[in-house]
Amino acid sequence: MKQFSTSLAQGRAFPEALGHALLAVLMLLVLQPSAVLAQSDAKATVAVSISGVDDELLSNVRGFLPLYSFDDKEAPTEGRLRYLHGQAEESIRQALAPFGYYRPTVTSTLERNDGVWQASYVVDPQDRILTSKVDVSLSGEAETDPEFLAAIRESSLQVGKPLVHEDYEALKQRFQVLASQRGYFDARLQQGAIRIDLQKYEAAVVLHFDSGVRYFLGEVSFNQDKPWLSDDMLARYSEIEPGQPYLAEDLQQLQGDLSNTEYYQEVTLDVSPENANDDHVIPVVVNLTARNPTRYSFGAGYGTDTGARIKAGMTRRRVNQAGHHFTGEALISELRYGIAADYTIPGSDPRTDSWGIRGSVEDEHSDTSDYTTAKLGGYYRHRDGLWMKTYSVDYLVERYEVSNEDENSKLLIPSVEWTRTFPAELSERIYPAYGTLLQLSVRGASEDALSDTSFIQPMISGKWIHSFANSTRLIARGAAGTTSVSDFDQLPTSLRFFTGGDKTVRGYAYNVIGPSIGSDVVGGKHLLESSLEYEVPVSEKWSIAAFVDVGDAFDDEPDYKTGVGLGVHWRSPIGPVRLDFGHALDEPPGKELRLHLTIGSDL
């Protein structure tokens, strides 16, 4: 009996325990369904598929489609998801309308598979609406302005062509910009609309623009914070004729030309239509804040050609009210020292022309050159677009040593030098993606004109930089020069040709390539140099390069010397720093590995 009673009790306990467990599960499902579902939704992601459109249409659809912002991201709640999906068709219609598609069909689906909400939109743009009418008119003084007429003529808005909203907005904006740039300060848009007739499936464009009167520029006056330059000098920077029609580009030119000088640190123009008189003439007031009259500069560096060096300079930005300025500089290095001074007088157009007096003393004692030279002369310099043209006459006195014998030479040297640099802005020439430098020069002297020998020496040099899509750069440079001289022994060392070193043929020491007497390199009559370098960036500031340089300085026939190597380049805050390892392939004078360090802009 005892055994039977125990078994019966256990039999009653099992279904009782099972009932309690089922009851607990039911309570969990009833009381906390939202928590369970929310946890399930939190794990889901969204995948959006759009087909039937591409390029700019696809880009615009993505921008308008609300659900696309969740693509490949965690899904919102199911209610929010379905709400956004419900807006898709209208959003796609709005995205296509600016391109002229006004009756597209959209097939959309939203399904959940394996934890991913898949939203699919198949778009058929169908045909574009055509422009049946283009009503563009000008009133006011701009109705005969050639710039406004050109804007209408060049517009893409034409009857019979598909409607593109951007064409309408572009013409409207061009009218507004032209009005601002050309002095129509009372201009207003009288009527502007795009009218769509879906039944006829055609569009009409209406654009009526009233320019009002055109304003004029009056007298130009200069307001200086201190008496810096004379009014006559300042007036030479302006091309504005009192009474001329308003042109923003003339005002920008005036402001830019004065800002680019060394005289002023701030240039502002007050040309407000509110100051116009009854004849719509606006006075031009130029407000000028002067720079410090003197600028000092100091620098130190190292180059394998020159060794350690220090440099100090002083610029007197303004010497007098006529705008004269003065620059002086001193350089001391392990191989040479020099001082130079330049006094500049602005020309009739100070933006492009100047006259100058210059002088210098230079002394060099290297393994290949031993000379001291003094020079005094004058020049006229003219900027012609990208060309800087310099015409000068210098009197040179030089003591030089050849084969342990001292020589002296005196020469009166007229010269012409044309230099074309692109880009023109100095800041953009430090490390350009694209750029060119071309220099043409010719100099000479005559025994009949205060000179110890007669010679003529033309020369051409250039550099070309080209970047590719992967930001690598190809850099090529070259130089060629020749000398015709009556007595070569009387031609000073500074006028002879040498090559080899950091900026010519790397892998060789400084100026060791050239005709020699014994172990002394004495320089040659002719020069040929070329270089090709390929630079590959490895980070934002660092790159590596491979190069080959070829060149020779010679008297009769060239005996080219070749150097090859690798370099590491750093875009430092003070400009590109180049560390090149060059190997000389020919001997004499080389056949060794040399380190070349240079600092400075690429052009």
Coordinates of C-alpha atoms in Angstrom, one line a residue:
M1 CA 0.0 0.0 0.0
K2 CA 2.8 2.4 0.8
Q3 CA 4.4 1.8 -2.5
F4 CA 1.2 2.3 -4.4
S5 CA 0.4 5.5 -2.6
T6 CA 3.8 7.0 -3.5
S7 CA 3.5 6.2 -7.2
L8 CA 0.0 7.8 -7.3
A9 CA 1.3 10.9 -5.7
Q10 CA 4.1 11.3 -8.3
G11 CA 1.6 10.7 -11.1
R12 CA -0.5 13.6 -9.9
A13 CA 2.6 15.9 -9.5
F14 CA 3.9 15.6 -13.1
P15 CA 0.8 17.1 -14.9
E16 CA 0.5 19.7 -12.3
A17 CA 4.1 20.9 -12.8
L18 CA 3.6 20.9 -16.6
G19 CA 0.6 23.0 -16.3
H20 CA 2.5 25.6 -14.2
A21 CA 5.2 25.8 -16.9
L22 CA 2.7 26.3 -19.7
L23 CA 0.9 29.0 -17.7
A24 CA 4.2 30.8 -17.3
V25 CA 4.9 30.8 -21.0
L26 CA 1.4 32.1 -21.8
M27 CA 1.8 34.9 -19.3
L28 CA 5.1 35.9 -20.9
L29 CA 3.6 36.0 -24.3
V30 CA 0.5 37.9 -23.2
L31 CA 2.2 40.4 -20.9
Q32 CA 5.5 41.2 -22.9
P33 CA 4.8 40.7 -26.7
S34 CA 6.1 44.2 -27.5
A35 CA 9.4 43.5 -25.9
V36 CA 9.9 40.3 -27.7
L37 CA 9.0 41.8 -31.1
A38 CA 11.1 44.9 -30.5
Q39 CA 14.1 42.7 -29.8
S40 CA 13.4 40.8 -33.0
D41 CA 13.1 44.0 -35.0
A42 CA 16.2 45.5 -33.5
K43 CA 18.2 42.7 -35.2
A44 CA 16.8 43.4 -38.6
T45 CA 18.5 45.5 -41.3
V46 CA 17.2 47.2 -44.5
A47 CA 18.2 46.6 -48.1
V48 CA 16.9 49.0 -50.7
S49 CA 17.0 48.1 -54.4
I50 CA 16.2 50.7 -57.2
S51 CA 16.2 49.6 -60.8
G52 CA 15.1 51.2 -64.1
V53 CA 17.1 54.5 -63.7
D54 CA 20.7 55.3 -63.5
D55 CA 23.3 58.2 -63.4
E56 CA 21.7 61.5 -62.3
L57 CA 18.2 60.1 -62.2
L58 CA 19.3 57.3 -59.8
S59 CA 21.2 59.8 -57.6
N60 CA 18.1 62.1 -57.4
V61 CA 15.8 59.2 -56.6
R62 CA 18.1 58.1 -53.8
G63 CA 18.1 61.6 -52.4
F64 CA 14.3 61.9 -52.4
L65 CA 13.5 58.4 -51.2
P66 CA 13.0 58.5 -47.4
L67 CA 13.7 54.8 -46.8
Y68 CA 17.1 55.0 -48.6
S69 CA 18.6 56.6 -45.6
F70 CA 18.2 53.2 -43.8
D71 CA 19.9 51.2 -46.6
D72 CA 22.3 48.7 -45.2
K73 CA 21.5 49.9 -41.7
E74 CA 19.5 48.8 -38.7
A75 CA 15.7 48.9 -39.4
P76 CA 13.3 51.2 -37.6
T77 CA 10.1 49.8 -36.1
E78 CA 7.9 47.9 -38.5
G79 CA 5.3 50.7 -38.4
R80 CA 7.8 53.3 -39.2
L81 CA 9.3 51.2 -42.0
R82 CA 5.9 50.6 -43.7
Y83 CA 5.0 54.3 -43.4
L84 CA 8.2 55.3 -45.2
H85 CA 7.7 52.6 -47.8
G86 CA 4.2 54.0 -48.4
Q87 CA 5.7 57.4 -49.4
A88 CA 8.1 55.9 -51.9
E89 CA 6.0 56.3 -55.1
E90 CA 5.3 60.0 -54.6
S91 CA 8.9 60.7 -53.6
I92 CA 10.1 59.0 -56.8
R93 CA 7.7 61.0 -58.9
Q94 CA 9.1 64.2 -57.3
A95 CA 12.6 63.1 -57.9
L96 CA 12.0 62.5 -61.7
A97 CA 9.9 65.6 -62.3
P98 CA 12.9 68.1 -62.5
F99 CA 14.2 66.0 -65.5
G100 CA 10.9 66.1 -67.3
Y101 CA 9.5 62.7 -66.4
Y102 CA 6.0 63.5 -65.2
R103 CA 4.2 60.1 -65.6
P104 CA 6.5 57.4 -64.4
T105 CA 5.3 54.0 -63.2
V106 CA 6.7 52.5 -60.0
T107 CA 6.4 48.9 -58.8
S108 CA 7.3 48.6 -55.2
T109 CA 7.5 45.7 -52.7
L110 CA 8.5 45.3 -49.1
E111 CA 9.3 41.9 -47.7
R112 CA 11.2 40.5 -44.7
N113 CA 13.5 37.5 -45.3
D114 CA 16.1 36.1 -42.9
G115 CA 16.2 39.2 -40.7
V116 CA 16.4 41.6 -43.7
W117 CA 13.7 44.0 -44.8
Q118 CA 14.0 44.0 -48.6
A119 CA 12.5 47.1 -50.2
S120 CA 12.4 47.0 -54.0
Y121 CA 11.4 49.7 -56.5
V122 CA 11.2 49.1 -60.2
V123 CA 10.9 52.5 -62.0
D124 CA 9.8 53.1 -65.5
P125 CA 10.3 56.8 -66.2
Q126 CA 8.5 56.6 -69.6
D127 CA 8.6 59.5 -71.9
R128 CA 9.7 63.1 -71.0
I129 CA 7.4 66.0 -71.3
L130 CA 8.2 68.4 -74.1
T131 CA 8.4 72.2 -73.9
S132 CA 5.6 73.7 -76.0
K133 CA 6.2 77.4 -75.2
V134 CA 9.2 79.4 -74.0
D135 CA 8.2 83.0 -73.1
V136 CA 11.4 84.8 -72.0
S137 CA 11.5 88.6 -72.1
L138 CA 13.7 91.4 -70.9
S139 CA 12.6 94.9 -70.0
G140 CA 14.5 97.9 -68.8
E141 CA 17.9 99.0 -70.1
A142 CA 19.2 95.4 -70.2
E143 CA 17.0 94.6 -73.2
T144 CA 19.8 95.8 -75.4
D145 CA 22.7 94.6 -73.2
P146 CA 24.7 92.1 -75.2
E147 CA 25.5 89.9 -72.1
F148 CA 21.8 89.4 -71.4
L149 CA 21.0 88.8 -75.0
A150 CA 23.8 86.2 -75.1
A151 CA 22.4 84.5 -72.0
I152 CA 19.0 84.1 -73.8
R153 CA 20.7 82.9 -77.0
E154 CA 22.9 80.3 -75.2
S155 CA 20.1 79.0 -73.0
S156 CA 19.0 75.4 -73.4
L157 CA 15.3 76.3 -73.0
Q158 CA 13.8 75.7 -76.5
V159 CA 10.5 74.8 -77.9
G160 CA 10.2 71.1 -78.8
K161 CA 12.9 70.0 -76.4
P162 CA 12.4 68.0 -73.3
L163 CA 11.8 70.1 -70.2
V164 CA 14.7 70.3 -67.7
H165 CA 14.0 72.4 -64.6
E166 CA 17.7 73.1 -64.2
D167 CA 17.7 75.0 -67.6
Y168 CA 15.0 77.3 -66.3
E169 CA 16.8 77.9 -63.0
A170 CA 20.1 78.4 -64.7
L171 CA 18.8 81.2 -67.0
K172 CA 17.0 82.9 -64.1
Q173 CA 20.1 82.8 -62.0
R174 CA 22.3 84.1 -64.8
F175 CA 20.0 87.1 -65.2
Q176 CA 20.3 87.8 -61.5
V177 CA 24.1 87.4 -61.5
L178 CA 24.5 89.6 -64.6
A179 CA 22.3 92.3 -63.0
S180 CA 24.6 92.3 -59.9
Q181 CA 27.8 92.3 -61.9
R182 CA 26.7 94.9 -64.5
G183 CA 25.0 97.5 -62.2
Y184 CA 21.3 96.8 -62.6
F185 CA 20.6 97.2 -58.9
D186 CA 16.9 97.8 -59.3
A187 CA 16.3 94.5 -61.2
R188 CA 13.4 92.2 -60.3
L189 CA 11.8 89.1 -61.6
Q190 CA 8.4 90.1 -62.8
Q191 CA 7.1 86.6 -63.6
G192 CA 8.7 83.2 -63.5
A193 CA 7.0 79.9 -63.7
I194 CA 6.9 76.4 -65.2
R195 CA 3.4 75.4 -66.2
I196 CA 2.6 71.7 -66.6
D197 CA -0.4 70.4 -68.6
L198 CA -0.6 66.7 -67.8
Q199 CA -3.6 66.1 -70.1
K200 CA -1.8 67.4 -73.1
Y201 CA 1.5 66.4 -71.6
E202 CA 3.3 69.6 -72.4
A203 CA 5.1 72.3 -70.5
A204 CA 5.2 76.1 -70.8
V205 CA 8.1 78.2 -69.4
V206 CA 7.5 81.9 -68.5
L207 CA 10.4 84.2 -67.5
H208 CA 9.9 88.0 -67.5
F209 CA 12.8 90.0 -66.1
D210 CA 12.9 93.7 -65.6
S211 CA 16.4 95.1 -65.1
G212 CA 15.5 98.7 -64.4
V213 CA 18.2 101.3 -65.1
R214 CA 21.9 100.7 -65.2
Y215 CA 24.2 102.4 -62.7
F216 CA 27.5 104.1 -63.5
L217 CA 30.9 104.4 -61.8
G218 CA 32.0 107.8 -60.7
E219 CA 35.4 109.3 -59.6
V220 CA 37.8 107.0 -57.9
S221 CA 39.2 108.4 -54.6
F222 CA 41.7 106.8 -52.3
N223 CA 41.4 107.0 -48.5
Q224 CA 44.8 106.0 -46.9
D225 CA 45.2 105.5 -43.1
K226 CA 48.5 107.4 -43.5
P227 CA 50.1 109.4 -46.3
W228 CA 51.7 106.5 -48.0
L229 CA 51.6 106.8 -51.8
S230 CA 50.8 109.9 -53.9
D231 CA 47.3 110.1 -55.6
D232 CA 49.1 110.2 -58.9
M233 CA 50.8 106.9 -58.1
L234 CA 47.6 105.3 -56.9
A235 CA 45.7 106.5 -60.0
R236 CA 48.0 104.4 -62.2
Y237 CA 46.5 101.2 -60.7
S238 CA 43.0 102.1 -61.9
E239 CA 41.5 101.6 -65.3
I240 CA 38.1 102.9 -64.3
E241 CA 36.9 105.9 -66.3
P242 CA 34.5 108.2 -64.5
G243 CA 31.0 107.9 -66.0
Q244 CA 31.6 104.3 -67.4
P245 CA 28.9 101.7 -66.9
Y246 CA 29.2 99.7 -63.7
L247 CA 31.3 96.6 -64.0
A248 CA 32.1 94.5 -61.0
E249 CA 35.2 93.0 -62.7
D250 CA 36.8 96.4 -63.0
L251 CA 36.3 96.9 -59.3
Q252 CA 37.7 93.5 -58.5
Q253 CA 40.7 94.2 -60.7
L254 CA 41.4 97.4 -58.9
Q255 CA 41.1 95.8 -55.5
G256 CA 43.3 92.8 -56.5
D257 CA 46.0 94.9 -58.1
L258 CA 46.4 97.0 -54.9
S259 CA 46.2 93.9 -52.7
N260 CA 49.0 92.2 -54.6
T261 CA 51.4 95.1 -53.9
E262 CA 53.8 95.3 -51.0
Y263 CA 52.3 98.6 -49.9
Y264 CA 49.0 97.6 -48.3
Q265 CA 47.8 94.9 -46.0
E266 CA 44.1 95.6 -46.5
V267 CA 42.2 97.0 -49.4
T268 CA 38.4 97.5 -49.3
L269 CA 36.1 99.3 -51.7
D270 CA 33.0 101.3 -50.9
V271 CA 30.8 101.2 -54.0
S272 CA 27.2 101.2 -52.6
P273 CA 24.2 102.0 -54.8
E274 CA 22.8 103.9 -51.9
N275 CA 25.5 106.5 -52.5
A276 CA 24.5 107.1 -56.1
N277 CA 23.3 110.5 -57.2
D278 CA 20.2 111.3 -59.2
D279 CA 21.9 110.2 -62.4
H280 CA 22.7 106.8 -60.9
V281 CA 26.4 107.5 -60.7
I282 CA 28.2 105.8 -57.7
P283 CA 31.4 107.2 -56.4
V284 CA 34.3 104.7 -55.8
V285 CA 36.0 105.0 -52.5
V286 CA 39.1 102.8 -52.0
N287 CA 40.1 102.4 -48.3
L288 CA 43.8 101.5 -47.8
T289 CA 45.6 100.2 -44.7
A290 CA 49.3 100.4 -45.0
R291 CA 51.8 97.6 -44.2
N292 CA 54.8 97.9 -42.0
P293 CA 57.3 99.8 -44.3
T294 CA 60.1 97.3 -43.5
R295 CA 60.2 93.5 -43.6
Y296 CA 63.1 91.4 -42.4
S297 CA 63.7 87.8 -43.3
F298 CA 66.1 85.2 -41.9
G299 CA 66.7 81.6 -42.9
A300 CA 69.0 78.7 -42.5
G301 CA 69.3 75.5 -44.5
Y302 CA 71.5 72.8 -45.9
G303 CA 72.2 71.6 -49.4
T304 CA 74.7 69.0 -50.5
D305 CA 75.9 71.4 -53.2
T306 CA 76.4 74.4 -50.9
G307 CA 76.7 72.8 -47.5
A308 CA 75.2 74.6 -44.5
R309 CA 74.0 78.1 -45.2
I310 CA 72.3 81.1 -43.6
K311 CA 70.5 84.0 -45.3
A312 CA 69.3 87.3 -44.1
G313 CA 67.3 89.9 -46.0
M314 CA 65.7 93.3 -45.6
T315 CA 62.9 94.7 -47.8
R316 CA 62.0 98.4 -47.6
R317 CA 58.4 98.2 -49.0
R318 CA 58.1 101.9 -49.4
V319 CA 60.9 104.3 -49.8
N320 CA 58.9 107.3 -50.8
Q321 CA 55.4 108.4 -52.0
A322 CA 56.4 107.5 -55.6
G323 CA 56.4 103.8 -54.6
H324 CA 60.1 103.1 -54.8
H325 CA 61.2 100.0 -52.9
F326 CA 64.5 98.4 -51.9
T327 CA 65.7 94.8 -51.2
G328 CA 68.9 93.7 -49.8
E329 CA 70.1 90.1 -49.1
A330 CA 73.2 88.4 -47.7
L331 CA 74.1 84.7 -48.0
I332 CA 76.8 82.8 -46.3
S333 CA 77.5 79.1 -46.9
E334 CA 80.4 76.6 -46.7
L335 CA 81.3 77.1 -50.3
R336 CA 80.2 80.7 -51.1
Y337 CA 79.1 84.0 -49.8
G338 CA 77.4 86.9 -51.4
I339 CA 75.5 90.1 -50.9
A340 CA 73.0 91.7 -53.3
A341 CA 70.8 94.8 -53.5
D342 CA 68.0 95.9 -55.7
Y343 CA 66.4 99.3 -55.9
T344 CA 63.1 99.2 -57.9
I345 CA 61.1 102.1 -59.4
P346 CA 57.5 101.5 -60.6
G347 CA 56.9 102.1 -64.3
S348 CA 54.1 103.9 -66.0
D349 CA 51.9 100.9 -65.2
P350 CA 53.1 99.7 -61.8
R351 CA 51.2 96.5 -62.1
T352 CA 53.3 95.3 -65.0
D353 CA 56.4 97.5 -65.4
S354 CA 59.3 98.5 -63.3
W355 CA 62.8 99.9 -63.6
G356 CA 65.7 98.9 -61.4
I357 CA 69.3 99.3 -60.3
R358 CA 71.0 96.2 -58.9
G359 CA 74.4 95.2 -57.6
S360 CA 76.0 92.1 -56.1
V361 CA 79.3 90.7 -54.9
E362 CA 79.8 86.9 -54.9
D363 CA 82.7 84.7 -53.8
E364 CA 82.9 80.9 -54.4
H365 CA 85.6 78.5 -53.3
S366 CA 84.6 74.9 -54.2
D367 CA 86.5 71.9 -55.6
T368 CA 85.7 73.0 -59.1
S369 CA 85.3 76.8 -58.9
D370 CA 87.4 79.6 -57.4
Y371 CA 86.2 83.1 -58.2
T372 CA 85.1 86.5 -56.9
T373 CA 82.8 88.6 -58.9
A374 CA 81.2 92.0 -58.6
K375 CA 78.4 93.3 -60.7
L376 CA 76.5 96.5 -61.1
G377 CA 73.7 97.2 -63.6
G378 CA 70.2 98.3 -64.4
Y379 CA 67.1 96.7 -65.9
Y380 CA 63.6 97.1 -67.2
R381 CA 61.1 94.4 -66.4
H382 CA 57.7 93.9 -68.0
R383 CA 55.0 91.3 -67.1
D384 CA 53.1 90.2 -70.2
G385 CA 50.5 87.7 -69.2
L386 CA 52.4 84.7 -67.9
W387 CA 55.7 86.0 -69.3
M388 CA 58.1 88.0 -67.2
K389 CA 60.4 89.9 -69.7
T390 CA 63.6 91.4 -68.4
Y391 CA 66.0 93.6 -70.4
S392 CA 69.2 94.5 -68.6
V393 CA 72.8 95.8 -68.8
D394 CA 75.4 94.8 -66.2
Y395 CA 79.1 95.6 -65.8
L396 CA 80.9 92.6 -64.4
V397 CA 84.4 92.5 -62.8
E398 CA 85.6 89.0 -62.0
R399 CA 88.8 87.4 -60.6
Y400 CA 89.0 83.7 -61.2
E401 CA 91.5 80.9 -61.0
V402 CA 92.2 78.4 -63.7
S403 CA 94.9 75.7 -63.3
N404 CA 96.3 77.6 -60.3
E405 CA 96.7 80.8 -62.2
D406 CA 94.7 84.0 -61.4
E407 CA 92.8 85.7 -64.2
N408 CA 90.8 88.9 -64.4
S409 CA 88.0 89.9 -66.7
K410 CA 85.9 92.9 -67.2
L411 CA 82.7 92.8 -69.3
L412 CA 79.8 95.0 -70.1
I413 CA 76.9 92.5 -70.6
P414 CA 73.5 93.4 -72.1
S415 CA 71.0 90.6 -71.7
V416 CA 67.4 89.6 -72.4
E417 CA 65.6 87.0 -70.3
W418 CA 62.0 85.8 -70.8
T419 CA 60.4 83.5 -68.2
R420 CA 57.0 81.9 -68.4
T421 CA 55.7 80.2 -65.3
F422 CA 52.3 78.4 -64.9
P423 CA 50.6 78.6 -62.5
A424 CA 51.3 82.3 -62.0
E425 CA 50.5 82.4 -58.3
L426 CA 53.5 81.8 -56.1
S427 CA 51.5 79.8 -53.5
E428 CA 50.4 77.3 -56.2
R429 CA 53.9 76.8 -57.5
I430 CA 55.2 75.2 -54.3
Y431 CA 53.8 71.7 -55.0
P432 CA 51.8 71.9 -58.2
A433 CA 49.8 69.0 -59.7
Y434 CA 50.3 70.6 -63.1
G435 CA 52.8 73.2 -64.1
T436 CA 55.4 74.5 -66.5
L437 CA 58.5 76.7 -66.4
L438 CA 60.1 78.0 -69.5
Q439 CA 63.1 80.3 -69.5
L440 CA 64.7 81.9 -72.6
S441 CA 67.8 84.1 -72.3
V442 CA 70.6 85.5 -74.3
R443 CA 73.6 87.6 -73.1
G444 CA 76.8 88.8 -74.6
A445 CA 79.6 91.4 -74.7
S446 CA 81.8 93.1 -77.3
E447 CA 85.5 94.0 -77.1
D448 CA 84.5 97.3 -78.6
A449 CA 82.3 98.1 -75.6
L450 CA 84.3 98.1 -72.4
S451 CA 84.9 94.3 -72.5
D452 CA 88.0 92.1 -72.5
T453 CA 86.4 89.6 -74.9
S454 CA 83.4 89.3 -77.2
F455 CA 80.8 86.6 -76.7
I456 CA 77.2 85.7 -77.2
Q457 CA 75.5 83.0 -75.1
P458 CA 71.8 81.9 -75.7
M459 CA 70.2 79.4 -73.4
I460 CA 66.9 77.7 -72.9
S461 CA 65.7 75.7 -69.9
G462 CA 62.4 74.3 -68.8
K463 CA 60.4 72.1 -66.4
W464 CA 57.2 70.2 -66.9
I465 CA 55.0 68.6 -64.2
H466 CA 52.0 66.4 -64.9
S467 CA 49.8 64.5 -62.5
F468 CA 47.8 61.3 -63.2
A469 CA 44.5 60.1 -61.8
N470 CA 46.2 58.1 -59.0
S471 CA 48.0 61.3 -57.8
T472 CA 51.4 60.2 -59.1
R473 CA 53.5 62.9 -60.8
L474 CA 55.8 62.9 -63.8
I475 CA 58.5 65.6 -63.7
A476 CA 60.7 66.4 -66.7
R477 CA 63.3 69.1 -67.1
G478 CA 66.0 70.1 -69.5
A479 CA 68.4 72.8 -70.4
A480 CA 70.6 73.7 -73.4
G481 CA 73.1 76.5 -73.9
T482 CA 75.9 77.4 -76.2
T483 CA 78.6 80.1 -76.3
S484 CA 80.4 81.8 -79.2
V485 CA 83.5 83.6 -77.8
S486 CA 86.5 85.2 -79.3
D487 CA 88.9 84.4 -76.4
F488 CA 87.6 81.6 -74.1
D489 CA 90.4 82.3 -71.6
Q490 CA 88.9 85.7 -71.0
L491 CA 85.5 84.3 -70.3
P492 CA 85.0 84.3 -66.5
T493 CA 84.1 81.2 -64.6
S494 CA 80.7 82.5 -63.7
L495 CA 79.8 82.6 -67.4
R496 CA 81.0 79.1 -68.3
F497 CA 79.0 76.0 -68.2
F498 CA 79.2 73.3 -65.6
T499 CA 76.9 70.5 -64.5
G500 CA 76.5 67.9 -61.8
G501 CA 74.8 68.2 -58.4
D502 CA 71.5 68.6 -56.6
K503 CA 69.6 70.4 -59.4
T504 CA 71.3 69.1 -62.5
V505 CA 72.8 65.6 -62.8
R506 CA 72.3 63.8 -59.5
G507 CA 74.8 61.1 -58.4
Y508 CA 77.7 63.5 -59.2
A509 CA 79.3 66.2 -57.0
Y510 CA 78.6 69.9 -57.5
N511 CA 79.8 71.2 -60.9
V512 CA 82.3 68.3 -61.5
I513 CA 81.1 67.6 -65.0
G514 CA 82.8 69.7 -67.7
P515 CA 86.1 70.1 -69.6
S516 CA 89.1 69.9 -67.3
I517 CA 92.8 70.7 -67.3
G518 CA 94.5 68.1 -65.3
S519 CA 92.4 67.6 -62.2
D520 CA 90.8 71.0 -62.5
V521 CA 87.3 71.3 -64.1
V522 CA 87.5 74.6 -66.0
G523 CA 84.0 74.7 -67.5
G524 CA 82.8 74.5 -71.1
K525 CA 81.3 76.4 -74.0
H526 CA 78.1 74.3 -74.3
L527 CA 75.6 72.6 -72.1
L528 CA 73.0 69.9 -72.5
E529 CA 71.0 68.5 -69.6
S530 CA 67.8 66.4 -69.2
S531 CA 66.0 64.7 -66.4
L532 CA 62.9 62.4 -65.9
E533 CA 61.4 61.6 -62.5
Y534 CA 58.4 59.6 -61.5
E535 CA 56.9 60.4 -58.0
V536 CA 54.5 58.1 -56.2
P537 CA 52.7 59.3 -53.0
V538 CA 52.6 56.9 -50.1
S539 CA 50.7 59.2 -47.7
E540 CA 49.3 62.8 -47.7
K541 CA 52.7 64.3 -46.9
W542 CA 55.2 61.6 -48.1
S543 CA 56.2 60.3 -51.5
I544 CA 58.9 58.2 -53.1
A545 CA 60.5 58.9 -56.5
A546 CA 62.7 57.3 -59.1
F547 CA 64.8 59.4 -61.5
V548 CA 67.3 59.4 -64.3
D549 CA 69.5 62.4 -65.1
V550 CA 71.7 62.9 -68.1
G551 CA 74.0 65.8 -69.0
D552 CA 77.3 67.2 -70.0
A553 CA 79.2 70.5 -70.2
F554 CA 81.6 70.4 -73.1
D555 CA 83.6 72.3 -75.7
D556 CA 83.3 70.2 -78.9
E557 CA 81.4 66.9 -78.6
P558 CA 79.3 65.9 -75.6
D559 CA 80.3 62.9 -73.4
Y560 CA 77.1 62.4 -71.5
K561 CA 77.2 61.4 -67.9
T562 CA 74.2 59.6 -66.4
G563 CA 72.9 59.4 -62.9
V564 CA 70.0 57.3 -61.6
G565 CA 68.5 57.0 -58.2
L566 CA 65.6 57.0 -55.7
G567 CA 64.3 59.7 -53.5
V568 CA 62.1 60.4 -50.5
H569 CA 60.1 63.6 -50.6
W570 CA 58.3 65.3 -47.8
R571 CA 55.7 68.1 -48.1
S572 CA 56.9 70.1 -45.1
P573 CA 55.3 73.3 -43.7
I574 CA 58.2 75.3 -45.2
G575 CA 58.0 73.7 -48.7
P576 CA 59.0 70.4 -50.3
V577 CA 62.0 68.7 -48.9
R578 CA 63.8 66.2 -51.2
L579 CA 66.2 63.6 -50.1
D580 CA 67.6 61.9 -53.2
F581 CA 70.1 59.0 -53.4
G582 CA 71.9 59.2 -56.8
H583 CA 74.3 56.8 -58.3
A584 CA 76.8 58.0 -60.9
L585 CA 77.1 55.5 -63.8
D586 CA 80.1 57.0 -65.4
E587 CA 83.7 57.8 -64.4
P588 CA 85.4 60.0 -64.3
P589 CA 84.1 61.9 -62.4
G590 CA 81.8 59.6 -60.5
K591 CA 80.8 56.0 -60.0
E592 CA 79.5 56.3 -56.5
L593 CA 76.4 56.8 -54.5
R594 CA 75.7 60.4 -53.4
L595 CA 73.1 61.9 -51.1
H596 CA 71.3 65.1 -52.4
L597 CA 69.2 67.3 -50.1
T598 CA 67.2 70.2 -51.5
I599 CA 64.5 72.4 -50.1
G600 CA 62.3 74.7 -52.1
S601 CA 59.3 75.0 -54.4
D602 CA 58.9 72.8 -57.5
L603 CA 58.6 75.8 -59.9

